[in-house]
Each structure stands twice: as structure tokens, then as C-alpha cells.
């Protein structure tokens, strides 16, 4: 019995092992997508529906922004969260909204991380770091077709 070795000297994976790894990767990415989408659906809904006084009490930055900016940001968050879930409807058509939404959320989280860090909102800055750690693998993992 001959074992095929990879250039790194490890045994080559069988097709069944490759499919299993792809399934685990897909499950991990869908889990991350779901968590990020849930967070931004909730955050966006709060920005759209809560009075400004409540938002200022929860986060300090809305005190320095116009109400229309806060509401618009909430709408953007909801739309991008739904974009992360677009492949549930159709993988071929939903892949590009997923990629655009993931990239947009990464940009948004980076800006908000900077704002929270500058305002010394450490808890919110850490939340943005965790969200970045969840969203970046989604974008990188979903770049290529399955």
C-alpha cells in the first residue's frame, strides 16, 4: 500500500476528508455570518426605533451626531445584516450582496472602533474588535466560490 505525501511531507487527504473539511468550514462561516447579522439587525433596529435620549445613555457618540445620521446608520446596518444572509435565498445571486455587506461592515466597524477608542468607550471598542474578528473571516472565507 502506497501513501501519497504532500510537499510538506504529510499524507494527502482523501476526497471524503476534503469534503468533510469543506463542510466544517461552511458551517463555521454560516455560524459567524448568523452572529454578525443578528448583532447588526439588533443594533440597527435600536438605532431606528429608540429615542435619542436612550441611545445617548447607551453610547456617547449619538450625542455628537445628528438624529438623521444615527437613523441612517441604523438603516445601513439593517441592510448590510440582511446582505450577509442573502445567500440563504440564492447562492448565485446572494454571493455578491454577502461580499459587499461583509466589506461594508468591516469598514463601518473599523470607523466605529476608532470613534469608540477615541471616546474611551472601552467596552464598545472591544465589541467592535470582536465583531471585526468575526466579520473578517466571513469576507475572506466567502471570497472564492464553494
Coordinates of C-alpha atoms in Angstrom, one line a residue:
X1 CA 0.0 0.0 0.0
X2 CA 1.5 3.3 -1.1
X3 CA 0.7 6.6 0.7
X4 CA 0.8 9.8 -1.3
X5 CA 2.6 12.6 0.5
X6 CA 2.1 16.3 0.1
X7 CA 5.2 18.5 -0.5
X8 CA 5.1 19.2 3.3
X9 CA 5.6 15.5 3.9
X10 CA 2.0 14.9 5.3
X11 CA -0.3 12.2 3.9
X12 CA -2.6 13.6 1.2
X13 CA -6.3 13.9 2.1
X14 CA -8.9 11.7 0.5
X15 CA -11.8 13.3 -1.3
X16 CA -14.1 12.4 1.6
X17 CA -11.8 14.2 4.0
X18 CA -11.7 17.2 1.8
X19 CA -15.5 17.3 1.6
X20 CA -15.7 17.0 5.4
X21 CA -13.3 19.9 5.9
X22 CA -15.3 22.0 3.4
X23 CA -18.5 21.2 5.3
X24 CA -16.9 22.2 8.6
X25 CA -15.6 25.4 7.1
X26 CA -19.0 26.2 5.6
X27 CA -20.7 25.6 8.9
X28 CA -18.2 27.8 10.7
X29 CA -18.7 30.6 8.2
X30 CA -22.5 30.4 8.4
X31 CA -22.3 30.5 12.2
X32 CA -20.2 33.7 12.1
X33 CA -22.5 35.2 9.4
X34 CA -25.5 34.5 11.6
X35 CA -24.0 36.0 14.7
X36 CA -22.8 39.1 12.9
X37 CA -26.2 39.5 11.2
X38 CA -28.1 39.1 14.4
X39 CA -25.9 41.7 16.1
X40 CA -26.3 44.3 13.3
X41 CA -30.1 43.6 12.9
X42 CA -30.5 44.4 16.6
X43 CA -28.1 47.4 16.6
X44 CA -29.7 48.8 13.5
X45 CA -33.2 48.3 14.8
X46 CA -32.3 50.0 18.1
X47 CA -30.9 53.0 16.2
X48 CA -34.0 53.2 14.1
X49 CA -36.6 52.8 16.9
X50 CA -35.1 54.0 20.2
X51 CA -35.4 57.7 21.3
X52 CA -32.2 59.6 21.0
X53 CA -32.0 60.0 24.8
X54 CA -31.8 56.2 25.2
X55 CA -29.2 55.9 22.5
X56 CA -27.1 58.6 24.2
X57 CA -27.4 56.8 27.5
X58 CA -26.2 53.5 25.9
X59 CA -23.5 55.0 23.7
X60 CA -22.0 58.5 24.0
X61 CA -21.3 59.2 20.3
X62 CA -25.0 59.8 19.3
X63 CA -24.9 63.0 21.5
X64 CA -22.4 64.4 19.0
X65 CA -24.2 63.3 15.8
X66 CA -27.5 64.4 14.2
X67 CA -30.5 62.2 14.6
X68 CA -30.7 61.7 10.9
X69 CA -27.1 60.3 10.8
X70 CA -27.9 57.9 13.7
X71 CA -31.1 56.7 12.0
X72 CA -29.4 56.4 8.6
X73 CA -26.6 54.4 10.2
X74 CA -29.2 52.1 11.7
X75 CA -30.8 51.6 8.3
X76 CA -27.4 50.8 6.7
X77 CA -26.7 48.3 9.5
X78 CA -30.0 46.5 8.9
X79 CA -29.5 46.4 5.1
X80 CA -25.9 45.1 5.4
X81 CA -27.0 42.5 8.0
X82 CA -29.7 41.2 5.5
X83 CA -27.0 41.2 2.8
X84 CA -24.9 38.8 4.9
X85 CA -27.9 36.4 4.9
X86 CA -28.7 36.9 1.1
X87 CA -27.2 33.5 0.1
X88 CA -30.0 31.8 2.0
X89 CA -32.3 32.9 -0.8
X90 CA -29.9 32.1 -3.7
X91 CA -26.2 31.3 -3.6
X92 CA -25.6 32.6 -7.1
X93 CA -27.4 35.9 -6.7
X94 CA -26.7 36.3 -3.0
X95 CA -23.0 35.9 -3.0
X96 CA -22.2 39.5 -4.2
X97 CA -24.5 41.1 -1.6
X98 CA -22.8 39.0 1.0
X99 CA -19.3 40.1 0.0
X100 CA -20.3 43.8 -0.3
X101 CA -22.1 43.7 3.0
X102 CA -19.1 42.0 4.8
X103 CA -16.7 44.6 3.3
X104 CA -19.0 47.4 4.3
X105 CA -19.5 46.1 7.8
X106 CA -15.7 45.8 8.2
X107 CA -15.3 49.4 7.1
X108 CA -18.1 50.5 9.5
X109 CA -16.6 48.5 12.4
X110 CA -13.2 50.0 11.8
X111 CA -14.5 53.5 11.8
X112 CA -16.6 52.9 14.9
X113 CA -13.7 51.2 16.7
X114 CA -11.7 54.4 16.1
X115 CA -14.6 56.6 17.4
X116 CA -15.1 54.4 20.5
X117 CA -11.4 54.2 21.3
X118 CA -11.0 58.0 20.9
X119 CA -14.0 58.5 23.2
X120 CA -12.5 56.0 25.7
X121 CA -15.6 53.7 25.4
X122 CA -13.5 50.6 26.1
X123 CA -16.5 48.2 26.2
X124 CA -17.8 49.4 22.8
X125 CA -14.3 49.4 21.3
X126 CA -13.8 45.8 22.5
X127 CA -17.2 44.9 21.0
X128 CA -16.1 46.3 17.6
X129 CA -12.8 44.3 17.9
X130 CA -14.8 41.1 18.4
X131 CA -17.1 41.9 15.5
X132 CA -14.1 42.5 13.3
X133 CA -12.7 39.2 14.4
X134 CA -15.9 37.6 13.3
X135 CA -16.6 39.5 10.1
X136 CA -13.1 39.4 8.5
X137 CA -13.1 35.5 8.3
X138 CA -16.5 35.7 6.6
X139 CA -15.2 38.0 3.9
X140 CA -12.0 36.1 3.4
X141 CA -13.7 32.7 3.5
X142 CA -16.5 33.6 1.1
X143 CA -14.3 35.3 -1.5
X144 CA -14.0 32.1 -3.5
X145 CA -16.8 30.1 -4.9
X146 CA -17.6 26.9 -3.0

